[in-house]
Amino acid sequence: MKTGIQNTGMNEDQEQVAVKRDSSKIYFFIIAIAALLATNIYFYVKFKSSGEKLYTVTLQKESLQSEIDRIEAELDNIRSQSNGSTEDFQSAEQVVRLKIEELRNGLESGEITDEQIENAKQQVYQLKTQVSRMKDEVTELRIKNELLAEANSDLKNEVTATRQRSENLSKETKVLNEKINKASSIKVSNIHIAGVEEKKGGVIEIETKSKRIDKLQISFTVADNPLASTGKKDIFVRVINPKGNLEANSEDIFYVHGEKLQYSFKQSINFTNNGQEYQMEWGNNGERFQKGAYTILLYADNSIMGRASIVLK
């Protein structure tokens, strides 16, 4: 009986030991699974945080790149409006473009820290401020140039108008002077041409036959003119022969209303403005006269005085 009781006790002890051993295994597996889960959660959170950070940094870099592109585009626009502008503007522009290049190189590098991102943001803000100031300066300069151009245009128009008024006044004065000169020039009231023959003893006889004529005698009376000035006046005479040619030397020149004319001879008279009669003679330079009509034209005071003709047989 004692033996049977002891065996039963031994079996119960063995069973308890086996149960304890199984419980230890379960606890071990539970602890191992819990550790594995904790490790997985740790790495999941860590990688998730790194991924989110990388994504955030990428977005920030793209945003900064876009902002830099806008700044550079605005700078190009300012330059196109400035037309080269001043040396100060060119120097400031060069500094800004160097800073833009530095920022681009920094953002394109493989890795960038939060501090570098914040620094880049500050630099972009400074660039925006600087470009905005440059834009204001260029706008102000353009407005000043436009106002100056407008003032110059007004001044140019005023100068043109003044010049035009001066030219018109000059033309009017010239026309008036021409009218005055024309009105004040002397005119013949009577003119007579005769052929004369010089005989022995200085006797002069009127002749109509060309072969006997030695000279043409020109007699004329000057009409009174209250506008004409008295005193010495040069009378220019043009003689047209029967063939229609002017009897003159090429170097004998005078002017009528700006036109250059040749004259046959000239003679001075003392104009008294009292209807005085004057007389001149022309001898055809010692050559025989031709048959036909000779025409005589008289000029004085830059204008024609009168004309007359004679027909020789």
CSV table of C-alpha atoms in Angstrom, one decimal:
chain,number,residue,atom,x,y,z
A,1,MET,CA,0.0,0.0,0.0
A,2,LYS,CA,2.8,2.5,0.8
A,3,THR,CA,4.4,1.7,-2.5
A,4,GLY,CA,1.3,2.6,-4.5
A,5,ILE,CA,0.9,5.9,-2.6
A,6,GLN,CA,4.6,6.9,-3.4
A,7,ASN,CA,4.2,6.3,-7.1
A,8,THR,CA,1.1,8.5,-7.2
A,9,GLY,CA,3.0,11.3,-5.5
A,10,MET,CA,5.8,11.0,-7.9
A,11,ASN,CA,3.5,11.3,-10.9
A,12,GLU,CA,2.0,14.4,-9.6
A,13,ASP,CA,5.4,16.0,-9.1
A,14,GLN,CA,6.4,15.1,-12.6
A,15,GLU,CA,3.2,16.6,-14.0
A,16,GLN,CA,3.8,19.9,-12.1
A,17,VAL,CA,7.4,20.1,-13.5
A,18,ALA,CA,6.2,19.5,-17.0
A,19,VAL,CA,3.5,22.2,-16.6
A,20,LYS,CA,6.1,24.7,-15.3
A,21,ARG,CA,8.4,23.8,-18.2
A,22,ASP,CA,5.6,24.4,-20.8
A,23,SER,CA,4.6,27.7,-19.1
A,24,SER,CA,8.2,28.9,-19.3
A,25,LYS,CA,8.3,28.2,-23.0
A,26,ILE,CA,5.1,30.1,-23.5
A,27,TYR,CA,6.4,33.1,-21.6
A,28,PHE,CA,9.6,33.0,-23.6
A,29,PHE,CA,7.7,33.0,-26.9
A,30,ILE,CA,5.5,35.8,-25.7
A,31,ILE,CA,8.5,37.9,-24.7
A,32,ALA,CA,10.2,37.2,-28.0
A,33,ILE,CA,7.1,38.1,-30.0
A,34,ALA,CA,6.7,41.3,-27.9
A,35,ALA,CA,10.4,42.2,-28.5
A,36,LEU,CA,10.0,41.6,-32.2
A,37,LEU,CA,6.9,43.7,-32.4
A,38,ALA,CA,8.6,46.5,-30.5
A,39,THR,CA,11.6,46.3,-32.9
A,40,ASN,CA,9.3,46.4,-35.9
A,41,ILE,CA,7.3,49.3,-34.5
A,42,TYR,CA,10.6,51.2,-33.7
A,43,PHE,CA,11.9,50.7,-37.2
A,44,TYR,CA,8.5,51.5,-38.8
A,45,VAL,CA,8.2,54.7,-36.8
A,46,LYS,CA,11.9,55.6,-37.6
A,47,PHE,CA,11.6,55.0,-41.3
A,48,LYS,CA,8.2,56.6,-41.5
A,49,SER,CA,9.6,59.7,-39.8
A,50,SER,CA,12.7,59.7,-42.1
A,51,GLY,CA,10.4,59.3,-45.2
A,52,GLU,CA,8.1,62.1,-44.1
A,53,LYS,CA,11.2,64.3,-43.4
A,54,LEU,CA,12.7,63.5,-46.8
A,55,TYR,CA,9.4,64.2,-48.4
A,56,THR,CA,9.1,67.5,-46.6
A,57,VAL,CA,12.6,68.5,-47.5
A,58,THR,CA,12.0,67.6,-51.1
A,59,LEU,CA,8.8,69.8,-51.1
A,60,GLN,CA,10.7,72.7,-49.5
A,61,LYS,CA,13.6,72.4,-52.1
A,62,GLU,CA,11.1,72.4,-55.0
A,63,SER,CA,9.3,75.4,-53.5
A,64,LEU,CA,12.6,77.2,-53.1
A,65,GLN,CA,13.6,76.3,-56.6
A,66,SER,CA,10.3,77.7,-57.9
A,67,GLU,CA,10.8,80.8,-55.9
A,68,ILE,CA,14.3,81.3,-57.2
A,69,ASP,CA,13.0,80.8,-60.8
A,70,ARG,CA,10.4,83.5,-60.2
A,71,ILE,CA,13.1,85.8,-58.8
A,72,GLU,CA,15.3,85.2,-61.8
A,73,ALA,CA,12.5,85.8,-64.2
A,74,GLU,CA,11.6,89.0,-62.5
A,75,LEU,CA,15.2,90.1,-62.6
A,76,ASP,CA,15.3,89.3,-66.4
A,77,ASN,CA,12.1,91.4,-66.8
A,78,ILE,CA,13.7,94.3,-64.8
A,79,ARG,CA,16.8,94.1,-67.0
A,80,SER,CA,14.7,94.3,-70.2
A,81,GLN,CA,13.0,97.4,-68.9
A,82,SER,CA,16.1,99.1,-67.7
A,83,ASN,CA,17.9,99.1,-71.2
A,84,GLY,CA,21.3,98.7,-69.5
A,85,SER,CA,20.5,101.3,-66.9
A,86,THR,CA,23.3,102.6,-64.7
A,87,GLU,CA,26.6,101.1,-63.5
A,88,ASP,CA,25.0,100.8,-60.0
A,89,PHE,CA,22.2,98.7,-61.4
A,90,GLN,CA,24.5,96.4,-63.3
A,91,SER,CA,26.7,95.9,-60.2
A,92,ALA,CA,23.6,95.1,-58.0
A,93,GLU,CA,22.3,92.7,-60.8
A,94,GLN,CA,25.6,90.8,-60.9
A,95,VAL,CA,25.5,90.3,-57.1
A,96,VAL,CA,22.0,89.0,-57.2
A,97,ARG,CA,22.7,86.6,-60.1
A,98,LEU,CA,25.8,85.2,-58.2
A,99,LYS,CA,23.6,84.7,-55.1
A,100,ILE,CA,21.0,82.9,-57.3
A,101,GLU,CA,23.7,80.6,-58.7
A,102,GLU,CA,24.9,79.8,-55.1
A,103,LEU,CA,21.4,79.0,-54.0
A,104,ARG,CA,20.8,76.7,-57.0
A,105,ASN,CA,24.1,74.8,-56.3
A,106,GLY,CA,23.2,74.4,-52.6
A,107,LEU,CA,19.7,73.1,-53.3
A,108,GLU,CA,21.0,70.7,-56.0
A,109,SER,CA,23.5,69.1,-53.6
A,110,GLY,CA,22.9,65.5,-52.5
A,111,GLU,CA,21.9,66.2,-48.9
A,112,ILE,CA,20.7,69.4,-47.2
A,113,THR,CA,19.9,70.0,-43.5
A,114,ASP,CA,17.0,71.8,-41.9
A,115,GLU,CA,19.4,74.6,-41.0
A,116,GLN,CA,20.5,74.9,-44.6
A,117,ILE,CA,16.8,74.9,-45.7
A,118,GLU,CA,16.0,77.8,-43.3
A,119,ASN,CA,19.1,79.6,-44.4
A,120,ALA,CA,18.1,79.2,-48.0
A,121,LYS,CA,14.6,80.6,-47.2
A,122,GLN,CA,16.2,83.6,-45.6
A,123,GLN,CA,18.4,84.2,-48.6
A,124,VAL,CA,15.5,83.8,-51.0
A,125,TYR,CA,13.5,86.4,-48.9
A,126,GLN,CA,16.5,88.8,-49.1
A,127,LEU,CA,16.7,88.2,-52.9
A,128,LYS,CA,13.0,89.0,-53.3
A,129,THR,CA,13.5,92.1,-51.3
A,130,GLN,CA,16.5,93.2,-53.3
A,131,VAL,CA,14.9,92.4,-56.6
A,132,SER,CA,11.7,94.3,-55.6
A,133,ARG,CA,13.9,97.3,-54.7
A,134,MET,CA,15.7,97.1,-58.0
A,135,LYS,CA,12.3,96.9,-59.8
A,136,ASP,CA,11.1,100.0,-58.0
A,137,GLU,CA,14.4,101.8,-58.9
A,138,VAL,CA,14.0,100.8,-62.6
A,139,THR,CA,10.4,101.9,-62.6
A,140,GLU,CA,11.3,105.2,-61.1
A,141,LEU,CA,14.1,105.7,-63.6
A,142,ARG,CA,11.7,104.8,-66.5
A,143,ILE,CA,9.2,107.3,-65.3
A,144,LYS,CA,11.8,109.9,-65.0
A,145,ASN,CA,13.1,109.1,-68.5
A,146,GLU,CA,9.5,109.2,-69.9
A,147,LEU,CA,8.9,112.6,-68.2
A,148,LEU,CA,12.3,113.8,-69.6
A,149,ALA,CA,11.5,112.5,-73.0
A,150,GLU,CA,8.1,114.2,-72.9
A,151,ALA,CA,9.7,117.4,-71.8
A,152,ASN,CA,12.3,117.1,-74.5
A,153,SER,CA,9.6,116.4,-77.0
A,154,ASP,CA,7.7,119.5,-75.8
A,155,LEU,CA,10.8,121.5,-76.0
A,156,LYS,CA,11.6,120.2,-79.5
A,157,ASN,CA,8.1,121.0,-80.6
A,158,GLU,CA,8.4,124.5,-79.2
A,159,VAL,CA,11.8,124.9,-80.9
A,160,THR,CA,10.3,123.6,-84.1
A,161,ALA,CA,7.4,126.0,-83.8
A,162,THR,CA,9.7,128.9,-83.0
A,163,ARG,CA,11.9,128.0,-85.9
A,164,GLN,CA,8.9,127.7,-88.2
A,165,ARG,CA,7.6,131.1,-87.0
A,166,SER,CA,11.1,132.6,-87.6
A,167,GLU,CA,11.2,131.1,-91.0
A,168,ASN,CA,7.7,132.3,-91.8
A,169,LEU,CA,8.7,135.8,-90.5
A,170,SER,CA,11.9,135.7,-92.6
A,171,LYS,CA,9.9,134.7,-95.7
A,172,GLU,CA,7.4,137.4,-95.0
A,173,THR,CA,10.2,139.9,-94.4
A,174,LYS,CA,11.8,138.9,-97.6
A,175,VAL,CA,8.6,139.2,-99.6
A,176,LEU,CA,8.0,142.6,-98.0
A,177,ASN,CA,11.5,143.7,-98.7
A,178,GLU,CA,11.1,142.6,-102.3
A,179,LYS,CA,7.9,144.5,-102.6
A,180,ILE,CA,9.5,147.6,-101.0
A,181,ASN,CA,12.5,147.2,-103.3
A,182,LYS,CA,10.3,146.8,-106.3
A,183,ALA,CA,8.2,149.7,-105.3
A,184,SER,CA,11.2,151.8,-104.7
A,185,SER,CA,13.1,150.9,-107.9
A,186,ILE,CA,13.2,153.5,-110.6
A,187,LYS,CA,11.3,153.2,-113.8
A,188,VAL,CA,11.6,155.0,-117.1
A,189,SER,CA,8.6,157.1,-118.1
A,190,ASN,CA,9.9,157.7,-121.6
A,191,ILE,CA,12.6,156.0,-123.7
A,192,HIS,CA,13.8,156.7,-127.2
A,193,ILE,CA,16.6,155.0,-129.3
A,194,ALA,CA,18.2,156.6,-132.4
A,195,GLY,CA,21.1,155.7,-134.7
A,196,VAL,CA,23.6,158.5,-135.0
A,197,GLU,CA,26.5,159.2,-137.4
A,198,GLU,CA,29.5,161.2,-136.2
A,199,LYS,CA,30.7,163.6,-138.9
A,200,LYS,CA,33.8,165.9,-139.0
A,201,GLY,CA,33.9,168.6,-136.5
A,202,GLY,CA,32.0,166.5,-134.0
A,203,VAL,CA,28.7,167.0,-135.7
A,204,ILE,CA,26.2,164.2,-134.9
A,205,GLU,CA,23.3,163.4,-137.3
A,206,ILE,CA,20.4,160.9,-136.9
A,207,GLU,CA,20.7,158.0,-139.3
A,208,THR,CA,18.6,155.0,-140.0
A,209,LYS,CA,20.8,153.1,-142.4
A,210,SER,CA,22.9,150.5,-140.5
A,211,LYS,CA,26.1,151.0,-142.6
A,212,ARG,CA,26.2,154.7,-141.7
A,213,ILE,CA,25.5,154.4,-138.0
A,214,ASP,CA,28.4,154.7,-135.6
A,215,LYS,CA,26.4,154.5,-132.3
A,216,LEU,CA,23.0,154.0,-130.8
A,217,GLN,CA,21.9,156.9,-128.7
A,218,ILE,CA,19.6,156.0,-125.8
A,219,SER,CA,17.5,158.8,-124.3
A,220,PHE,CA,15.2,158.2,-121.3
A,221,THR,CA,13.3,160.0,-118.6
A,222,VAL,CA,13.0,158.5,-115.1
A,223,ALA,CA,9.6,158.7,-113.5
A,224,ASP,CA,9.2,160.3,-110.1
A,225,ASN,CA,9.0,157.8,-107.2
A,226,PRO,CA,8.6,159.0,-103.6
A,227,LEU,CA,9.9,155.6,-102.3
A,228,ALA,CA,13.1,155.7,-104.4
A,229,SER,CA,16.3,157.0,-102.9
A,230,THR,CA,18.1,159.8,-104.7
A,231,GLY,CA,21.8,159.8,-105.6
A,232,LYS,CA,24.1,157.7,-107.7
A,233,LYS,CA,22.6,154.7,-109.4
A,234,ASP,CA,24.2,152.2,-111.8
A,235,ILE,CA,22.3,151.6,-115.0
A,236,PHE,CA,23.0,148.2,-116.6
A,237,VAL,CA,22.2,148.0,-120.4
A,238,ARG,CA,21.6,144.8,-122.4
A,239,VAL,CA,21.7,145.1,-126.2
A,240,ILE,CA,20.1,142.3,-128.2
A,241,ASN,CA,21.2,142.3,-131.9
A,242,PRO,CA,18.9,141.5,-134.9
A,243,LYS,CA,20.0,137.8,-134.7
A,244,GLY,CA,18.7,137.6,-131.1
A,245,ASN,CA,22.1,137.4,-129.5
A,246,LEU,CA,23.2,139.5,-126.5
A,247,GLU,CA,26.1,141.8,-127.2
A,248,ALA,CA,28.2,141.3,-124.0
A,249,ASN,CA,31.4,140.0,-122.6
A,250,SER,CA,31.2,136.8,-120.5
A,251,GLU,CA,32.8,138.5,-117.4
A,252,ASP,CA,30.3,141.4,-117.3
A,253,ILE,CA,27.8,140.1,-114.7
A,254,PHE,CA,25.1,141.6,-112.6
A,255,TYR,CA,22.1,140.3,-110.6
A,256,VAL,CA,18.3,140.8,-110.8
A,257,HIS,CA,16.3,139.2,-108.1
A,258,GLY,CA,19.1,136.7,-107.5
A,259,GLU,CA,19.3,135.8,-111.1
A,260,LYS,CA,22.8,136.2,-112.8
A,261,LEU,CA,22.7,138.2,-116.0
A,262,GLN,CA,25.3,139.6,-118.5
A,263,TYR,CA,25.2,143.2,-119.5
A,264,SER,CA,26.5,145.0,-122.6
A,265,PHE,CA,27.6,148.1,-120.7
A,266,LYS,CA,26.8,150.1,-117.7
A,267,GLN,CA,26.8,153.8,-116.7
A,268,SER,CA,26.1,155.7,-113.6
A,269,ILE,CA,23.6,158.5,-113.3
A,270,ASN,CA,22.7,161.0,-110.6
A,271,PHE,CA,19.1,160.3,-109.8
A,272,THR,CA,17.3,163.5,-108.6
A,273,ASN,CA,13.8,162.2,-108.6
A,274,ASN,CA,12.5,165.2,-110.5
A,275,GLY,CA,11.7,163.8,-113.9
A,276,GLN,CA,15.2,164.4,-115.3
A,277,GLU,CA,16.2,163.1,-118.7
A,278,TYR,CA,19.4,161.1,-119.2
A,279,GLN,CA,21.3,160.0,-122.3
A,280,MET,CA,23.7,157.1,-123.1
A,281,GLU,CA,25.5,155.8,-126.2
A,282,TRP,CA,26.6,152.4,-127.3
A,283,GLY,CA,29.1,151.9,-130.2
A,284,ASN,CA,29.0,148.1,-130.9
A,285,ASN,CA,32.7,147.9,-130.0
A,286,GLY,CA,33.7,149.6,-133.3
A,287,GLU,CA,32.0,147.0,-135.5
A,288,ARG,CA,29.4,147.8,-138.2
A,289,PHE,CA,25.8,147.6,-137.2
A,290,GLN,CA,23.5,145.0,-138.8
A,291,LYS,CA,20.3,145.5,-140.5
A,292,GLY,CA,17.2,144.6,-138.4
A,293,ALA,CA,15.9,145.3,-134.9
A,294,TYR,CA,18.1,146.1,-132.0
A,295,THR,CA,16.4,145.8,-128.6
A,296,ILE,CA,17.7,147.8,-125.6
A,297,LEU,CA,16.8,146.8,-122.0
A,298,LEU,CA,17.7,149.1,-119.0
A,299,TYR,CA,18.1,147.8,-115.4
A,300,ALA,CA,18.6,149.5,-112.1
A,301,ASP,CA,17.9,148.8,-108.4
A,302,ASN,CA,17.9,145.0,-109.0
A,303,SER,CA,15.0,145.4,-111.4
A,304,ILE,CA,14.2,146.2,-115.0
A,305,MET,CA,13.6,149.9,-115.7
A,306,GLY,CA,12.3,149.7,-119.3
A,307,ARG,CA,12.9,148.6,-122.8
A,308,ALA,CA,12.7,149.8,-126.4
A,309,SER,CA,13.7,148.8,-129.9
A,310,ILE,CA,14.9,150.3,-133.1
A,311,VAL,CA,14.9,148.9,-136.7
A,312,LEU,CA,17.9,149.7,-138.8
A,313,LYS,CA,17.7,149.6,-142.6
